[in-house]
Amino acid sequence: MRTSPSLLSLTIDSAVLNLSNIADLSPLPDHIVIDLFLRTLRAGKLTEKVLKLFIDTGKDEVFSLIQALNIQVTLTPVLPTTIKDDEVDIVIGALRSDLTTFMNEWRPMFSRFHLIIVKDPDLKEELKIPEGFNLDVYGKPDMDQVVGSSTSILFSGYSCRYFGYLVSRKKYIISVDDDCLPAQDPKGFLVDAVAQHISNLTNPATPFFFNTLYDPYAEGADFVRGYPFSLRGGVKCALSCGLWLNLADHDAPTQALKARQRNSRYVDAVMTVPARSLVPISGINIAFEREAVGPALVPALKLAGEGKCRWETMEDIWSGLCVKVVCDHLGLGVKTGLPYIWRTDRGDPIASLKKEWEGVKLMEEVIPFFQSVRLPREATTVEECIVEVANSVKERLGSMDPVFARAAKAMLDWVKLWQSVGSSSSRSSAV
Amino acid sequence: MAEPATATQAAAPAVPQLKDELDIVIPTIRNLDFLEMWRPFFQPYHLIIVQDGDPSKTIKVPDGFDYELYNRNDINRILGPKASCISFKDSACRCFGYMVSKKKYIFTIDDDCFHDAALWNVYCDFIYFHLTKVAKDPSGKAINALEQHIKNLLSPSTPFFFNTLYDPFRDGADFVRGYPFSLREGVPTAVSHGLWLNIPDYDAPTQLVKPLERNTRFVDAVLTIPKGTLFPMCGMNLAFDRELIGPAMYFGLMGDGQPIGRYDDMWAGWCTKVICDHLGLGVKTGLPYIYHSKASNPFVNLRKEYKGIFWQEEIIPFFQQTVLPKDCTTVQKCYIELAKQVKEKLSKVDPYFDKLAEAMVTWIEAWDELNPTGSSVINGKAK
């Protein structure tokens, strides 16, 4: 039986989590400073600022540790952001119980931020999460409490993460699948997917005219000749869709056909998806401004045979189409491209195909529908837009397949939920 | 695993693709020394050289190339009064080359664009990266620009739904989950728009503010520009299917005697995109890269294009709102209709557009005269 931790130990753990609030460590006794330093290292929370905090104590043992461990201040700056750490929530939908490797591999990128981990209500085992993170974990009991047990059905499988979006109170959300790890860029450096998403969201998008040098706000790039100056201010970027190395996000038939194909092409670009152009937004690696488009990410399309592999679902594709239509209507931008994450091999596409192939067929109806949706001028908030889309779905797709009728209802329920449980309604920006 | 290619090892393909179906059109006013660099890639093909400026000057073409050369006298002789639509003292004159060509495909390039050792290094870095991760393309050969353009033109485009993995027809890529199967066949590709490393294609104000900026970012992607989206088409590194879209590639009235310059390719690009969208054809952008070596004088550029900077604020909305009627089923019909709308809606911006609209009609008349059997008529599906 493990001995329970001492009060001192708990205090030091708490201090590690609150380092950003501590201004001066020198009053602390030496041995506690050392202990704190070591635990900070283990937690992956040693930043330049924190290192300075320890150095400023003037304690010899701290210096010897720094020398012995060869800790050096890195000169390559982190991507400059104007976002404060406390404006971001990282939401992870846990479809597997053991998150140890996942969390440890992402630690350098995640540890600065608050995390929301939402457990798939169908998952029976206890979650295994390593220490050293500032996080909240939610499961079925929380869902039942917040939304009622009949509505919590919205959040099964991959859709569990939407519960995290609902209860978050932060401005930005970043979400990756729990079978993905940080990727390496062509130079061998680990990609900080979080920082890249934040950069995408805080720089404008340019949906009204295509820039052939892709992201004009990237270092070393700009708008090309022929780009109207009146459009160079851009619009707010509401959603950033990242990509995947190794196992790309193909559907089951494609992956079954090309069983050994893995994505090794690193395309060094971020670009805005043009207005009125629809795009399949994969939920594997996304980030969005919750305050701008939160209600538009809807856990609505649940396939009859929906499963626990991405190619057994279409919920994110549906959600992404809703977001794009709303963004186009409200004059917001959607970006795609960097960052890449590494998606681990998992699942058997042929088995999935045997189980569920209706989803692939449904797209034939879904795409033309979304291409023809027209939102009225009076819809000026995200919620109003989603209600319009939901009604349209019910009217035009409801009779085609019960999955659409259910999706329409789920969208309306979601908007109501968002209005009662989510923070105050999103800022609108009518065109 | 193959060694990465060096500049000397990078060889032209053993059998040049489309050797008898592709013309390379080059406008020039100075000399053609740059052709030496391109020799391994261009020598198998037929060149159409359009000599701008003083026709009495002799432009020396390096030995060993198969070419036809046209100067201003030739243009006047061949087109008669219709020669008025071909610009003088501006690289826009290149579109005369498109008109006289008898081939299916055109590749056009500026005479200050190269392959270069630095570019090979960039290509090699990326090919080496791919080779170490996945063993394929064992030749390790860097793809030359022309070859990539041909690949782009010979594979379909996907303008109706954006593929997040970019060109699904490239090796190692495919359509992503959610992409409807009915759209996976794609449509014929009419235009392949390549990019440039080193000197980027900026307008004069940007050049003045950022004189030292160089494009060093190699983006390993080809993508289809979605239907309904306009883009700034640069004529420096461009290939197109002349049979599908040729008549739309009129590079306008620029240069001598005109109030504007450096908007030739822009104008052609906007017309072309609108017509491609209408006829269900595709436009790709991205690879290949060429190495753009010479930075033009930003003050000269500013004088040429400053009107364009104001006018484009009106021109873009015009093209974005243009609707072509269903009965415009050929490129020529679409273009004549566009010319009509330009006259109607843009003349109020400047009387230049009146002249331009007329020149657009003259261009189509000249095109049809030189290409009589309707080689550019296609069974277009007007949308």
Coordinates of C-alpha atoms in Angstrom, one line a residue, chain B:
Chain B
M1 CA 18.5 4.5 -51.2
A2 CA 19.6 7.0 -53.8
E3 CA 21.8 9.9 -53.2
P4 CA 20.2 13.3 -53.4
A5 CA 20.6 14.8 -56.8
T6 CA 23.2 17.5 -57.2
A7 CA 23.0 20.3 -59.7
T8 CA 25.1 18.4 -62.2
Q9 CA 23.3 15.1 -61.7
A10 CA 19.8 16.5 -62.2
A11 CA 19.0 15.1 -65.6
A12 CA 16.1 15.7 -67.9
P13 CA 13.7 12.8 -68.3
A14 CA 14.7 10.1 -70.7
V15 CA 11.7 10.5 -72.9
P16 CA 10.4 14.1 -72.7
Q17 CA 6.7 14.1 -72.1
L18 CA 4.4 15.7 -74.6
K19 CA 7.4 16.6 -76.8
D20 CA 5.2 17.1 -79.9
E21 CA 2.2 18.6 -78.1
L22 CA 3.7 21.4 -76.1
D23 CA 5.2 24.8 -77.1
I24 CA 7.3 26.9 -74.9
V25 CA 6.5 30.6 -75.3
I26 CA 9.1 33.1 -74.2
P27 CA 8.8 36.9 -74.5
T28 CA 12.1 38.7 -74.6
I29 CA 13.5 42.2 -75.1
R30 CA 17.2 41.6 -74.1
N31 CA 18.8 38.3 -74.7
L32 CA 18.1 34.6 -74.3
D33 CA 21.2 33.5 -72.4
F34 CA 19.0 32.0 -69.7
L35 CA 18.1 29.3 -72.1
E36 CA 21.5 27.7 -71.5
M37 CA 20.5 26.8 -68.0
W38 CA 17.2 25.3 -69.2
R39 CA 18.8 23.4 -72.1
P40 CA 18.5 19.9 -70.8
F41 CA 14.8 20.5 -70.2
F42 CA 13.8 22.7 -73.1
Q43 CA 15.9 21.4 -76.0
P44 CA 13.4 18.6 -76.9
Y45 CA 10.6 21.1 -77.2
H46 CA 9.6 23.7 -79.8
L47 CA 10.1 27.3 -78.7
I48 CA 8.0 30.3 -79.7
I49 CA 10.0 33.4 -79.0
V50 CA 8.2 36.7 -79.1
Q51 CA 10.6 39.6 -79.5
D52 CA 9.4 42.8 -77.9
G53 CA 10.7 46.3 -78.5
D54 CA 12.8 47.3 -81.5
P55 CA 12.3 44.8 -84.3
S56 CA 15.6 45.8 -86.0
K57 CA 17.6 44.4 -83.1
T58 CA 18.6 40.8 -83.6
I59 CA 18.1 38.5 -80.6
K60 CA 20.5 35.7 -80.7
V61 CA 19.1 32.3 -79.8
P62 CA 21.6 29.8 -78.5
D63 CA 22.4 27.0 -80.9
G64 CA 20.5 23.7 -80.9
F65 CA 17.0 24.9 -80.1
D66 CA 14.1 24.4 -82.4
Y67 CA 12.3 27.7 -82.5
E68 CA 10.2 30.3 -84.3
L69 CA 10.8 33.9 -83.6
Y70 CA 8.4 36.8 -84.1
N71 CA 9.2 40.5 -83.8
R72 CA 6.9 43.4 -84.0
N73 CA 7.1 43.5 -87.8
D74 CA 6.0 39.9 -88.0
I75 CA 3.1 40.5 -85.6
N76 CA 1.9 43.5 -87.8
R77 CA 2.3 41.4 -90.9
I78 CA 0.4 38.4 -89.6
L79 CA -2.4 40.2 -87.9
G80 CA -2.7 43.4 -90.0
P81 CA -5.0 45.9 -88.2
K82 CA -5.8 43.4 -85.5
A83 CA -2.2 43.7 -84.3
S84 CA -3.5 46.6 -82.2
C85 CA -4.6 44.2 -79.6
I86 CA -1.0 42.9 -79.0
S87 CA 0.9 45.1 -76.5
F88 CA 4.2 46.7 -77.3
K89 CA 7.1 47.2 -74.9
D90 CA 5.5 44.9 -72.4
S91 CA 5.9 41.1 -71.8
A92 CA 2.1 41.0 -72.4
C93 CA 3.1 40.5 -76.1
R94 CA 3.7 36.9 -75.2
C95 CA 0.1 36.1 -75.8
F96 CA 0.8 36.4 -79.5
G97 CA 2.8 33.3 -79.1
Y98 CA -0.3 31.5 -77.7
M99 CA -2.3 32.5 -80.7
V100 CA 0.2 31.3 -83.4
S101 CA 1.0 28.1 -81.6
K102 CA -0.4 24.9 -83.1
K103 CA 0.1 22.7 -80.1
K104 CA -2.2 21.6 -77.3
Y105 CA -0.2 22.8 -74.4
I106 CA 1.7 26.0 -73.6
F107 CA 4.4 26.6 -71.1
T108 CA 5.5 30.2 -70.6
I109 CA 8.4 31.5 -68.6
D110 CA 10.2 34.8 -68.1
D111 CA 13.7 35.3 -69.3
D112 CA 15.0 35.9 -65.8
C113 CA 13.8 32.7 -64.3
F114 CA 16.2 29.8 -63.7
H115 CA 17.0 26.6 -62.2
D116 CA 19.8 27.3 -59.8
A117 CA 22.1 25.4 -57.5
A118 CA 20.4 26.9 -54.5
L119 CA 17.1 25.7 -55.8
W120 CA 18.4 22.2 -56.3
N121 CA 19.6 22.2 -52.7
V122 CA 16.1 23.0 -51.6
Y123 CA 14.6 20.3 -53.8
C124 CA 17.2 17.9 -52.6
D125 CA 16.6 18.6 -48.9
F126 CA 13.0 17.8 -49.3
I127 CA 13.5 14.7 -51.5
Y128 CA 16.0 13.4 -49.1
F129 CA 13.6 13.9 -46.2
H130 CA 10.9 11.9 -48.1
L131 CA 13.4 9.2 -49.0
T132 CA 14.5 8.7 -45.5
K133 CA 10.9 8.4 -44.3
V134 CA 9.4 6.3 -47.1
A135 CA 11.3 4.5 -49.8
K136 CA 9.9 5.6 -53.0
D137 CA 11.0 7.4 -56.2
P138 CA 14.4 5.8 -55.9
S139 CA 15.9 7.9 -58.7
G140 CA 16.2 10.8 -56.2
K141 CA 16.0 13.0 -59.2
A142 CA 14.7 16.5 -58.7
I143 CA 11.6 17.1 -60.8
N144 CA 12.1 19.8 -63.3
A145 CA 9.5 22.6 -63.6
L146 CA 8.2 21.6 -67.0
E147 CA 7.7 18.0 -66.0
Q148 CA 5.7 19.1 -62.9
H149 CA 3.5 21.4 -65.0
I150 CA 2.8 18.5 -67.3
K151 CA 1.9 16.3 -64.4
N152 CA -0.4 19.0 -63.2
L153 CA -2.1 19.4 -66.5
L154 CA -2.5 15.7 -67.2
S155 CA -4.2 14.9 -63.9
P156 CA -7.6 16.2 -62.9
S157 CA -8.5 19.2 -60.7
T158 CA -11.0 19.2 -57.9
P159 CA -12.6 22.6 -57.7
F160 CA -15.9 21.6 -56.1
F161 CA -14.7 20.6 -52.6
F162 CA -11.5 21.4 -50.9
N163 CA -9.1 18.5 -50.2
T164 CA -7.1 19.2 -47.1
L165 CA -4.3 16.9 -48.3
Y166 CA -4.1 19.2 -51.4
D167 CA -3.7 17.4 -54.7
P168 CA -5.2 13.9 -54.2
F169 CA -3.7 12.6 -57.4
R170 CA -0.1 13.0 -56.3
D171 CA 2.0 10.1 -55.2
G172 CA 1.4 9.4 -51.5
A173 CA -1.7 11.5 -51.2
D174 CA -5.4 10.9 -51.6
F175 CA -8.8 12.2 -50.9
V176 CA -9.6 12.7 -47.2
R177 CA -12.4 11.3 -45.2
G178 CA -15.6 13.1 -46.0
Y179 CA -14.8 13.7 -49.6
P180 CA -17.8 12.6 -51.6
F181 CA -17.0 9.8 -54.0
S182 CA -19.0 11.3 -56.8
L183 CA -16.6 14.2 -56.9
R184 CA -13.4 12.1 -56.9
E185 CA -13.1 11.9 -60.6
G186 CA -12.4 15.6 -60.8
V187 CA -12.5 17.8 -63.9
P188 CA -9.9 18.5 -66.7
T189 CA -7.1 20.8 -65.7
A190 CA -6.9 23.9 -67.8
V191 CA -4.1 25.9 -66.0
S192 CA -1.1 25.0 -63.9
H193 CA 0.2 28.0 -62.0
G194 CA 3.7 27.6 -60.7
L195 CA 5.5 29.6 -58.0
W196 CA 8.9 31.3 -57.5
L197 CA 11.7 31.1 -54.9
N198 CA 14.1 34.0 -54.2
I199 CA 12.6 37.2 -55.6
P200 CA 8.8 37.0 -54.8
D201 CA 6.2 38.4 -57.1
Y202 CA 5.3 41.5 -55.0
D203 CA 3.7 44.7 -56.2
A204 CA 5.8 47.9 -56.1
P205 CA 4.6 49.2 -52.7
T206 CA 5.4 45.9 -51.0
Q207 CA 8.8 45.8 -52.8
L208 CA 9.6 49.2 -51.6
V209 CA 8.8 48.4 -48.0
K210 CA 10.5 45.0 -48.1
P211 CA 13.3 45.2 -50.6
L212 CA 15.3 42.4 -49.0
E213 CA 12.6 39.8 -48.5
R214 CA 13.2 36.6 -50.4
N215 CA 10.9 33.7 -50.7
T216 CA 12.7 30.7 -49.2
R217 CA 9.7 28.7 -48.2
F218 CA 9.4 25.6 -50.4
V219 CA 5.8 24.4 -50.1
D220 CA 5.6 20.9 -51.4
A221 CA 2.0 21.1 -52.6
V222 CA -0.2 21.4 -55.7
L223 CA -3.8 22.4 -55.1
T224 CA -6.9 23.2 -57.0
I225 CA -8.2 26.7 -56.6
P226 CA -11.8 26.3 -55.6
K227 CA -14.7 27.2 -57.9
G228 CA -15.8 30.8 -57.2
T229 CA -12.5 31.9 -55.9
L230 CA -10.3 34.4 -57.7
F231 CA -6.5 34.5 -57.5
P232 CA -3.6 36.7 -58.8
M233 CA -2.2 34.7 -61.7
C234 CA 1.5 35.3 -62.4
G235 CA 2.7 34.8 -65.9
M236 CA 6.3 34.0 -64.9
N237 CA 5.9 30.2 -64.6
L238 CA 2.7 29.2 -66.2
A239 CA 1.4 26.3 -68.3
F240 CA -2.1 25.8 -69.7
D241 CA -4.1 23.6 -72.1
R242 CA -4.4 25.8 -75.1
E243 CA -7.3 23.7 -76.5
L244 CA -9.3 24.0 -73.3
I245 CA -8.7 27.6 -72.4
G246 CA -6.4 29.3 -74.9
P247 CA -8.6 32.1 -76.1
A248 CA -9.0 33.3 -72.5
M249 CA -5.3 33.9 -72.1
Y250 CA -5.3 37.4 -73.6
F251 CA -2.8 39.4 -71.7
G252 CA -4.5 42.8 -72.3
L253 CA -3.3 46.2 -73.5
M254 CA -0.2 47.1 -71.6
G255 CA 3.1 49.0 -72.0
D256 CA 3.7 51.6 -74.7
G257 CA 0.8 54.0 -75.1
Q258 CA -1.2 52.4 -72.3
P259 CA -1.9 53.9 -68.9
I260 CA -1.0 50.6 -67.1
G261 CA 1.6 47.9 -67.0
R262 CA 2.3 44.7 -65.0
Y263 CA -1.4 43.7 -64.9
D264 CA -1.3 41.7 -68.1
D265 CA -1.2 38.3 -66.4
M266 CA -3.5 39.4 -63.6
W267 CA -6.2 40.4 -66.2
A268 CA -5.7 37.1 -68.1
G269 CA -5.9 35.2 -64.8
W270 CA -9.2 36.8 -63.7
C271 CA -10.8 36.2 -67.1
T272 CA -9.5 32.7 -67.2
K273 CA -10.7 31.8 -63.8
V274 CA -14.2 33.1 -64.3
I275 CA -14.5 31.1 -67.6
C276 CA -13.0 28.0 -66.1
D277 CA -15.5 28.2 -63.3
H278 CA -18.3 28.6 -65.8
L279 CA -17.2 25.7 -68.0
G280 CA -16.3 23.3 -65.2
L281 CA -12.5 23.4 -65.8
G282 CA -9.8 23.3 -63.1
V283 CA -7.0 25.7 -62.2
K284 CA -4.1 24.4 -60.1
T285 CA -1.5 26.4 -58.2
G286 CA 1.7 25.5 -56.2
L287 CA 4.5 23.3 -57.6
P288 CA 6.7 23.7 -59.6
Y289 CA 8.9 26.4 -58.3
I290 CA 11.4 28.3 -60.4
Y291 CA 14.2 30.5 -59.2
H292 CA 13.4 34.1 -59.9
S293 CA 16.7 35.9 -60.1
K294 CA 16.2 39.5 -61.1
A295 CA 14.4 42.0 -59.0
S296 CA 12.8 44.7 -61.2
N297 CA 13.1 48.3 -60.2
P298 CA 10.3 49.1 -57.8
F299 CA 10.1 52.7 -58.8
V300 CA 9.7 51.7 -62.5
N301 CA 7.1 49.2 -61.3
L302 CA 5.2 51.7 -59.3
R303 CA 4.9 54.0 -62.2
K304 CA 3.6 51.2 -64.4
E305 CA 1.1 49.7 -61.9
Y306 CA -0.1 52.4 -59.7
K307 CA -3.3 52.9 -61.6
G308 CA -3.9 49.1 -61.3
I309 CA -3.6 49.3 -57.5
F310 CA -6.7 51.6 -57.5
W311 CA -8.5 49.9 -60.3
Q312 CA -8.2 46.5 -58.9
E313 CA -10.5 47.5 -56.1
E314 CA -13.2 47.8 -58.7
I315 CA -12.0 45.1 -61.0
I316 CA -12.1 42.3 -58.4
P317 CA -15.7 42.9 -57.4
F318 CA -16.6 43.0 -61.1
F319 CA -15.1 39.6 -61.7
Q320 CA -16.5 38.2 -58.5
Q321 CA -20.0 39.2 -59.5
T322 CA -19.8 38.3 -63.2
V323 CA -22.3 35.8 -64.3
L324 CA -22.0 34.2 -67.7
P325 CA -25.2 33.1 -69.4
K326 CA -25.8 29.4 -69.9
D327 CA -25.6 29.6 -73.7
C328 CA -21.9 30.5 -73.5
T329 CA -20.6 27.1 -74.1
T330 CA -17.3 27.8 -75.7
V331 CA -14.3 29.9 -74.4
Q332 CA -14.7 32.4 -77.2
K333 CA -18.4 33.0 -76.5
C334 CA -17.6 33.4 -72.8
Y335 CA -14.8 35.8 -73.6
I336 CA -16.9 38.0 -75.9
E337 CA -19.6 38.1 -73.3
L338 CA -17.0 39.1 -70.7
A339 CA -15.8 41.9 -73.1
K340 CA -19.4 43.1 -73.3
Q341 CA -19.7 43.3 -69.5
V342 CA -16.3 45.0 -69.2
K343 CA -17.5 47.7 -71.5
E344 CA -20.8 48.0 -69.7
K345 CA -19.5 48.0 -66.1
L346 CA -15.9 49.1 -66.1
S347 CA -15.8 51.9 -68.6
K348 CA -17.0 54.2 -65.8
V349 CA -13.8 53.4 -63.9
D350 CA -11.7 54.6 -66.8
P351 CA -12.0 54.9 -70.5
Y352 CA -9.1 52.5 -70.8
F353 CA -11.6 49.7 -70.2
D354 CA -13.5 50.7 -73.3
K355 CA -10.4 50.2 -75.3
L356 CA -9.6 47.0 -73.5
A357 CA -13.0 45.6 -74.1
E358 CA -12.6 46.3 -77.8
A359 CA -9.2 44.8 -77.8
M360 CA -10.6 41.7 -76.2
V361 CA -13.0 41.3 -79.1
T362 CA -10.2 41.9 -81.6
W363 CA -8.2 39.2 -79.9
I364 CA -10.9 36.7 -80.3
E365 CA -11.4 37.6 -83.9
A366 CA -7.6 37.2 -84.5
W367 CA -7.6 33.9 -82.6
D368 CA -10.4 32.5 -84.7
E369 CA -8.7 33.7 -87.8
L370 CA -5.4 31.9 -87.0
N371 CA -7.1 28.9 -85.5
P372 CA -10.0 28.4 -87.9
T373 CA -11.1 24.8 -87.3
G374 CA -12.4 25.7 -83.9
S375 CA -9.6 23.9 -82.2
S376 CA -10.5 25.7 -79.0
V377 CA -14.2 24.9 -79.1
I378 CA -15.0 22.5 -76.3
N379 CA -18.2 20.9 -75.3
G380 CA -18.4 23.1 -72.3
K381 CA -20.8 22.5 -69.5
A382 CA -22.0 25.9 -68.7
K383 CA -22.8 26.2 -65.0

